[in-house]
């Protein structure tokens, strides 16, 4: 045991504090990653991915209309 620890209880306190800090950091990172995943995966129509899909569909339809118009 290092010199700056007077008793095993101090080691437990340090280990407990470190685990609390790292656990909190993990929780915050996990929550933020979950929000990003929710925003970029298709769901009930409220995600960014759903909005991009709607725009892409409208753009494809518009381009197809122009292509058909020029072939007439």
mmCIF file of N, CA, C and O in Angstrom:
data_model
loop_
_atom_site.group_PDB
_atom_site.id
_atom_site.type_symbol
_atom_site.label_atom_id
_atom_site.label_comp_id
_atom_site.label_asym_id
_atom_site.label_seq_id
_atom_site.Cartn_x
_atom_site.Cartn_y
_atom_site.Cartn_z
ATOM 1 N N UNK A 1 0.850 -1.177 0.000
ATOM 2 C CA UNK A 1 0.000 0.000 0.000
ATOM 3 C C UNK A 1 0.898 1.245 0.000
ATOM 4 O O UNK A 1 1.903 1.283 0.692
ATOM 5 N N UNK A 2 0.538 2.281 -0.773
ATOM 6 C CA UNK A 2 1.363 3.497 -0.795
ATOM 7 C C UNK A 2 1.446 4.167 0.572
ATOM 8 O O UNK A 2 0.603 3.972 1.442
ATOM 9 N N UNK A 3 2.477 4.983 0.755
ATOM 10 C CA UNK A 3 2.708 5.656 2.045
ATOM 11 C C UNK A 3 1.600 6.636 2.409
ATOM 12 O O UNK A 3 1.319 6.843 3.570
ATOM 13 N N UNK A 4 0.976 7.249 1.405
ATOM 14 C CA UNK A 4 0.005 8.295 1.709
ATOM 15 C C UNK A 4 -1.336 7.736 2.155
ATOM 16 O O UNK A 4 -2.224 8.490 2.520
ATOM 17 N N UNK A 5 -1.510 6.414 2.140
ATOM 18 C CA UNK A 5 -2.699 5.798 2.733
ATOM 19 C C UNK A 5 -2.361 5.381 4.154
ATOM 20 O O UNK A 5 -1.416 4.658 4.390
ATOM 21 N N UNK A 6 -3.153 5.852 5.090
ATOM 22 C CA UNK A 6 -2.931 5.475 6.479
ATOM 23 C C UNK A 6 -3.658 4.188 6.840
ATOM 24 O O UNK A 6 -3.246 3.463 7.728
ATOM 25 N N UNK A 7 -4.762 3.924 6.150
ATOM 26 C CA UNK A 7 -5.537 2.729 6.481
ATOM 27 C C UNK A 7 -6.240 2.214 5.230
ATOM 28 O O UNK A 7 -6.394 2.952 4.255
ATOM 29 N N UNK A 8 -6.680 0.973 5.246
ATOM 30 C CA UNK A 8 -7.427 0.448 4.095
ATOM 31 C C UNK A 8 -8.741 1.191 3.858
ATOM 32 O O UNK A 8 -9.247 1.227 2.734
ATOM 33 N N UNK A 9 -9.280 1.808 4.892
ATOM 34 C CA UNK A 9 -10.529 2.569 4.714
ATOM 35 C C UNK A 9 -10.345 3.738 3.754
ATOM 36 O O UNK A 9 -11.248 4.075 2.998
ATOM 37 N N UNK A 10 -9.166 4.371 3.805
ATOM 38 C CA UNK A 10 -8.899 5.479 2.891
ATOM 39 C C UNK A 10 -8.859 4.985 1.450
ATOM 40 O O UNK A 10 -9.317 5.658 0.535
ATOM 41 N N UNK A 11 -8.322 3.801 1.246
ATOM 42 C CA UNK A 11 -8.293 3.209 -0.086
ATOM 43 C C UNK A 11 -9.724 2.966 -0.575
ATOM 44 O O UNK A 11 -10.046 3.240 -1.729
ATOM 45 N N UNK A 12 -10.592 2.492 0.288
ATOM 46 C CA UNK A 12 -11.988 2.260 -0.092
ATOM 47 C C UNK A 12 -12.697 3.566 -0.447
ATOM 48 O O UNK A 12 -13.516 3.607 -1.369
ATOM 49 N N UNK A 13 -12.373 4.626 0.283
ATOM 50 C CA UNK A 13 -12.984 5.932 -0.008
ATOM 51 C C UNK A 13 -12.543 6.411 -1.388
ATOM 52 O O UNK A 13 -13.358 6.876 -2.189
ATOM 53 N N UNK A 14 -11.264 6.297 -1.685
ATOM 54 C CA UNK A 14 -10.748 6.736 -2.990
ATOM 55 C C UNK A 14 -11.366 5.900 -4.107
ATOM 56 O O UNK A 14 -11.805 6.438 -5.131
ATOM 57 N N UNK A 15 -11.410 4.594 -3.929
ATOM 58 C CA UNK A 15 -12.003 3.723 -4.942
ATOM 59 C C UNK A 15 -13.490 4.048 -5.111
ATOM 60 O O UNK A 15 -14.003 4.094 -6.236
ATOM 61 N N UNK A 16 -14.188 4.294 -4.028
ATOM 62 C CA UNK A 16 -15.601 4.653 -4.099
ATOM 63 C C UNK A 16 -15.829 5.960 -4.826
ATOM 64 O O UNK A 16 -16.739 6.074 -5.648
ATOM 65 N N UNK A 17 -15.006 6.962 -4.545
ATOM 66 C CA UNK A 17 -15.144 8.250 -5.224
ATOM 67 C C UNK A 17 -14.847 8.127 -6.716
ATOM 68 O O UNK A 17 -15.554 8.696 -7.549
ATOM 69 N N UNK A 18 -13.802 7.389 -7.045
ATOM 70 C CA UNK A 18 -13.459 7.203 -8.464
ATOM 71 C C UNK A 18 -14.571 6.475 -9.205
ATOM 72 O O UNK A 18 -14.925 6.845 -10.324
ATOM 73 N N UNK A 19 -15.123 5.447 -8.579
ATOM 74 C CA UNK A 19 -16.194 4.718 -9.249
ATOM 75 C C UNK A 19 -17.439 5.591 -9.400
ATOM 76 O O UNK A 19 -18.144 5.499 -10.412
ATOM 77 N N UNK A 20 -17.716 6.459 -8.452
ATOM 78 C CA UNK A 20 -18.864 7.360 -8.563
ATOM 79 C C UNK A 20 -18.656 8.362 -9.696
ATOM 80 O O UNK A 20 -19.570 8.627 -10.485
ATOM 81 N N UNK A 21 -17.450 8.907 -9.808
ATOM 82 C CA UNK A 21 -17.156 9.877 -10.869
ATOM 83 C C UNK A 21 -17.245 9.215 -12.234
ATOM 84 O O UNK A 21 -17.890 9.720 -13.159
ATOM 85 N N UNK A 22 -16.598 8.063 -12.390
ATOM 86 C CA UNK A 22 -16.633 7.378 -13.675
ATOM 87 C C UNK A 22 -18.030 6.868 -14.012
ATOM 88 O O UNK A 22 -18.435 6.871 -15.171
ATOM 89 N N UNK A 23 -18.773 6.446 -13.027
ATOM 90 C CA UNK A 23 -20.158 6.034 -13.262
ATOM 91 C C UNK A 23 -21.002 7.195 -13.738
ATOM 92 O O UNK A 23 -21.838 7.045 -14.640
ATOM 93 N N UNK A 24 -20.820 8.368 -13.136
ATOM 94 C CA UNK A 24 -21.551 9.561 -13.572
ATOM 95 C C UNK A 24 -21.195 9.964 -14.985
ATOM 96 O O UNK A 24 -22.066 10.314 -15.784
ATOM 97 N N UNK A 25 -19.900 9.912 -15.306
ATOM 98 C CA UNK A 25 -19.474 10.240 -16.666
ATOM 99 C C UNK A 25 -20.065 9.255 -17.672
ATOM 100 O O UNK A 25 -20.522 9.648 -18.747
ATOM 101 N N UNK A 26 -20.048 7.996 -17.333
ATOM 102 C CA UNK A 26 -20.619 6.986 -18.215
ATOM 103 C C UNK A 26 -22.105 7.249 -18.438
ATOM 104 O O UNK A 26 -22.604 7.151 -19.561
ATOM 105 N N UNK A 27 -22.826 7.598 -17.393
ATOM 106 C CA UNK A 27 -24.259 7.865 -17.490
ATOM 107 C C UNK A 27 -24.533 9.052 -18.414
ATOM 108 O O UNK A 27 -25.440 9.011 -19.250
ATOM 109 N N UNK A 28 -23.745 10.134 -18.271
ATOM 110 C CA UNK A 28 -23.931 11.325 -19.101
ATOM 111 C C UNK A 28 -23.627 11.007 -20.563
ATOM 112 O O UNK A 28 -24.392 11.371 -21.464
ATOM 113 N N UNK A 29 -22.521 10.314 -20.813
ATOM 114 C CA UNK A 29 -22.152 9.968 -22.187
ATOM 115 C C UNK A 29 -23.198 9.050 -22.798
ATOM 116 O O UNK A 29 -23.604 9.222 -23.951
ATOM 117 N N UNK A 30 -23.663 8.081 -22.041
ATOM 118 C CA UNK A 30 -24.673 7.152 -22.540
ATOM 119 C C UNK A 30 -25.975 7.887 -22.879
ATOM 120 O O UNK A 30 -26.605 7.596 -23.903
ATOM 121 N N UNK A 31 -26.373 8.840 -22.061
ATOM 122 C CA UNK A 31 -27.593 9.599 -22.322
ATOM 123 C C UNK A 31 -27.466 10.427 -23.596
ATOM 124 O O UNK A 31 -28.408 10.491 -24.403
ATOM 125 N N UNK A 32 -26.318 11.030 -23.811
ATOM 126 C CA UNK A 32 -26.122 11.843 -25.015
ATOM 127 C C UNK A 32 -26.070 10.975 -26.266
ATOM 128 O O UNK A 32 -26.615 11.350 -27.307
ATOM 129 N N UNK A 33 -25.419 9.831 -26.177
ATOM 130 C CA UNK A 33 -25.363 8.931 -27.321
ATOM 131 C C UNK A 33 -26.762 8.432 -27.661
ATOM 132 O O UNK A 33 -27.128 8.319 -28.834
ATOM 133 N N UNK A 34 -27.561 8.153 -26.652
ATOM 134 C CA UNK A 34 -28.937 7.701 -26.891
ATOM 135 C C UNK A 34 -29.747 8.765 -27.629
ATOM 136 O O UNK A 34 -30.543 8.444 -28.522
ATOM 137 N N UNK A 35 -29.554 10.035 -27.280
ATOM 138 C CA UNK A 35 -30.263 11.116 -27.968
ATOM 139 C C UNK A 35 -29.843 11.215 -29.428
ATOM 140 O O UNK A 35 -30.677 11.431 -30.312
ATOM 141 N N UNK A 36 -28.551 11.061 -29.689
ATOM 142 C CA UNK A 36 -28.057 11.126 -31.067
ATOM 143 C C UNK A 36 -28.605 9.949 -31.872
ATOM 144 O O UNK A 36 -29.075 10.125 -33.005
ATOM 145 N N UNK A 37 -28.577 8.760 -31.305
ATOM 146 C CA UNK A 37 -29.100 7.589 -32.000
ATOM 147 C C UNK A 37 -30.584 7.770 -32.300
ATOM 148 O O UNK A 37 -31.050 7.443 -33.392
ATOM 149 N N UNK A 38 -31.329 8.321 -31.360
ATOM 150 C CA UNK A 38 -32.761 8.552 -31.568
ATOM 151 C C UNK A 38 -32.988 9.551 -32.703
ATOM 152 O O UNK A 38 -33.957 9.421 -33.465
ATOM 153 N N UNK A 39 -32.108 10.531 -32.836
ATOM 154 C CA UNK A 39 -32.292 11.559 -33.859
ATOM 155 C C UNK A 39 -31.935 11.064 -35.257
ATOM 156 O O UNK A 39 -32.482 11.561 -36.238
ATOM 157 N N UNK A 40 -31.047 10.110 -35.364
ATOM 158 C CA UNK A 40 -30.579 9.704 -36.696
ATOM 159 C C UNK A 40 -31.139 8.367 -37.162
ATOM 160 O O UNK A 40 -30.806 7.913 -38.247
ATOM 161 N N UNK A 41 -32.000 7.734 -36.379
ATOM 162 C CA UNK A 41 -32.630 6.499 -36.827
ATOM 163 C C UNK A 41 -34.115 6.754 -37.077
ATOM 164 O O UNK A 41 -34.747 7.528 -36.363
ATOM 165 N N UNK A 42 -34.664 6.104 -38.109
ATOM 166 C CA UNK A 42 -36.085 6.299 -38.397
ATOM 167 C C UNK A 42 -36.952 5.822 -37.230
ATOM 168 O O UNK A 42 -36.689 4.784 -36.638
ATOM 169 N N UNK A 43 -37.952 6.616 -36.887
ATOM 170 C CA UNK A 43 -38.889 6.217 -35.839
ATOM 171 C C UNK A 43 -40.282 6.679 -36.232
ATOM 172 O O UNK A 43 -40.682 6.494 -37.364
ATOM 173 N N UNK A 44 -40.978 7.337 -35.401
ATOM 174 C CA UNK A 44 -42.380 7.687 -35.659
ATOM 175 C C UNK A 44 -42.562 8.900 -36.569
ATOM 176 O O UNK A 44 -43.656 9.409 -36.689
ATOM 177 N N UNK A 45 -41.513 9.369 -37.188
ATOM 178 C CA UNK A 45 -41.626 10.518 -38.083
ATOM 179 C C UNK A 45 -41.058 11.794 -37.502
ATOM 180 O O UNK A 45 -41.076 12.828 -38.147
ATOM 181 N N UNK A 46 -40.551 11.746 -36.297
ATOM 182 C CA UNK A 46 -40.056 12.954 -35.639
ATOM 183 C C UNK A 46 -38.527 13.059 -35.647
ATOM 184 O O UNK A 46 -37.981 14.015 -35.130
ATOM 185 N N UNK A 47 -37.844 12.093 -36.231
ATOM 186 C CA UNK A 47 -36.384 12.135 -36.217
ATOM 187 C C UNK A 47 -35.855 12.906 -37.420
ATOM 188 O O UNK A 47 -36.561 13.161 -38.392
ATOM 189 N N UNK A 48 -34.586 13.295 -37.351
ATOM 190 C CA UNK A 48 -33.934 13.953 -38.468
ATOM 191 C C UNK A 48 -33.913 13.035 -39.683
ATOM 192 O O UNK A 48 -34.076 13.473 -40.813
ATOM 193 N N UNK A 49 -33.691 11.757 -39.432
ATOM 194 C CA UNK A 49 -33.637 10.781 -40.521
ATOM 195 C C UNK A 49 -34.971 10.729 -41.261
ATOM 196 O O UNK A 49 -35.001 10.657 -42.491
ATOM 197 N N UNK A 50 -36.070 10.769 -40.539
ATOM 198 C CA UNK A 50 -37.387 10.767 -41.179
ATOM 199 C C UNK A 50 -37.588 12.029 -42.023
ATOM 200 O O UNK A 50 -38.141 11.966 -43.122
ATOM 201 N N UNK A 51 -37.133 13.164 -41.525
ATOM 202 C CA UNK A 51 -37.259 14.420 -42.275
ATOM 203 C C UNK A 51 -36.440 14.360 -43.559
ATOM 204 O O UNK A 51 -36.911 14.777 -44.626
ATOM 205 N N UNK A 52 -35.243 13.828 -43.481
ATOM 206 C CA UNK A 52 -34.402 13.700 -44.669
ATOM 207 C C UNK A 52 -35.055 12.754 -45.674
ATOM 208 O O UNK A 52 -35.059 13.024 -46.880
ATOM 209 N N UNK A 53 -35.625 11.672 -45.194
ATOM 210 C CA UNK A 53 -36.302 10.735 -46.089
ATOM 211 C C UNK A 53 -37.489 11.393 -46.796
ATOM 212 O O UNK A 53 -37.715 11.162 -47.993
ATOM 213 N N UNK A 54 -38.252 12.216 -46.065
ATOM 214 C CA UNK A 54 -39.386 12.910 -46.681
ATOM 215 C C UNK A 54 -38.911 13.876 -47.761
ATOM 216 O O UNK A 54 -39.476 13.937 -48.853
ATOM 217 N N UNK A 55 -37.860 14.622 -47.468
ATOM 218 C CA UNK A 55 -37.317 15.574 -48.446
ATOM 219 C C UNK A 55 -36.790 14.825 -49.666
ATOM 220 O O UNK A 55 -37.013 15.228 -50.812
ATOM 221 N N UNK A 56 -36.103 13.728 -49.425
ATOM 222 C CA UNK A 56 -35.553 12.940 -50.527
ATOM 223 C C UNK A 56 -36.667 12.395 -51.426
ATOM 224 O O UNK A 56 -36.561 12.422 -52.650
ATOM 225 N N UNK A 57 -37.736 11.946 -50.825
ATOM 226 C CA UNK A 57 -38.868 11.433 -51.601
ATOM 227 C C UNK A 57 -39.487 12.536 -52.450
ATOM 228 O O UNK A 57 -39.788 12.334 -53.639
ATOM 229 N N UNK A 58 -39.674 13.707 -51.851
ATOM 230 C CA UNK A 58 -40.236 14.829 -52.606
ATOM 231 C C UNK A 58 -39.312 15.243 -53.750
ATOM 232 O O UNK A 58 -39.765 15.523 -54.862
ATOM 233 N N UNK A 59 -38.017 15.261 -53.489
ATOM 234 C CA UNK A 59 -37.049 15.650 -54.517
ATOM 235 C C UNK A 59 -37.029 14.618 -55.638
ATOM 236 O O UNK A 59 -36.992 14.985 -56.822
ATOM 237 N N UNK A 60 -37.064 13.342 -55.301
ATOM 238 C CA UNK A 60 -37.085 12.297 -56.326
ATOM 239 C C UNK A 60 -38.331 12.419 -57.195
ATOM 240 O O UNK A 60 -38.262 12.278 -58.423
ATOM 241 N N UNK A 61 -39.472 12.697 -56.574
ATOM 242 C CA UNK A 61 -40.719 12.864 -57.319
ATOM 243 C C UNK A 61 -40.632 14.066 -58.252
ATOM 244 O O UNK A 61 -41.049 13.998 -59.413
ATOM 245 N N UNK A 62 -40.061 15.145 -57.765
ATOM 246 C CA UNK A 62 -39.921 16.361 -58.571
ATOM 247 C C UNK A 62 -38.980 16.125 -59.752
ATOM 248 O O UNK A 62 -39.273 16.543 -60.878
ATOM 249 N N UNK A 63 -37.870 15.465 -59.516
ATOM 250 C CA UNK A 63 -36.922 15.172 -60.594
ATOM 251 C C UNK A 63 -37.583 14.261 -61.623
ATOM 252 O O UNK A 63 -37.437 14.466 -62.839
ATOM 253 N N UNK A 64 -38.310 13.259 -61.164
ATOM 254 C CA UNK A 64 -39.005 12.350 -62.070
ATOM 255 C C UNK A 64 -40.018 13.115 -62.920
ATOM 256 O O UNK A 64 -40.149 12.866 -64.121
ATOM 257 N N UNK A 65 -40.725 14.069 -62.336
ATOM 258 C CA UNK A 65 -41.680 14.889 -63.068
ATOM 259 C C UNK A 65 -40.987 15.649 -64.196
ATOM 260 O O UNK A 65 -41.466 15.712 -65.319
ATOM 261 N N UNK A 66 -39.801 16.237 -63.882
ATOM 262 C CA UNK A 66 -39.045 16.978 -64.887
ATOM 263 C C UNK A 66 -38.574 16.050 -66.002
ATOM 264 O O UNK A 66 -38.589 16.414 -67.183
ATOM 265 N N UNK A 67 -38.130 14.865 -65.653
ATOM 266 C CA UNK A 67 -37.656 13.913 -66.660
ATOM 267 C C UNK A 67 -38.795 13.490 -67.586
ATOM 268 O O UNK A 67 -38.619 13.370 -68.796
ATOM 269 N N UNK A 68 -39.963 13.270 -67.022
ATOM 270 C CA UNK A 68 -41.122 12.897 -67.836
ATOM 271 C C UNK A 68 -41.563 14.047 -68.710
ATOM 272 O O UNK A 68 -41.982 13.857 -69.859
ATOM 273 N N UNK A 69 -41.442 15.266 -68.188
ATOM 274 C CA UNK A 69 -41.851 16.460 -68.928
ATOM 275 C C UNK A 69 -40.950 16.663 -70.157
ATOM 276 O O UNK A 69 -41.418 17.049 -71.210
ATOM 277 N N UNK A 70 -39.654 16.404 -70.009
ATOM 278 C CA UNK A 70 -38.724 16.606 -71.120
ATOM 279 C C UNK A 70 -38.833 15.499 -72.162
ATOM 280 O O UNK A 70 -38.474 15.701 -73.320
ATOM 281 N N UNK A 71 -39.341 14.334 -71.790
ATOM 282 C CA UNK A 71 -39.482 13.234 -72.732
ATOM 283 C C UNK A 71 -40.740 13.358 -73.588
ATOM 284 O O UNK A 71 -40.918 12.633 -74.553
ATOM 285 N N UNK A 72 -41.631 14.259 -73.243
ATOM 286 C CA UNK A 72 -42.867 14.425 -74.016
ATOM 287 C C UNK A 72 -42.656 15.181 -75.274
ATOM 288 O O UNK A 72 -41.885 15.877 -75.630
#
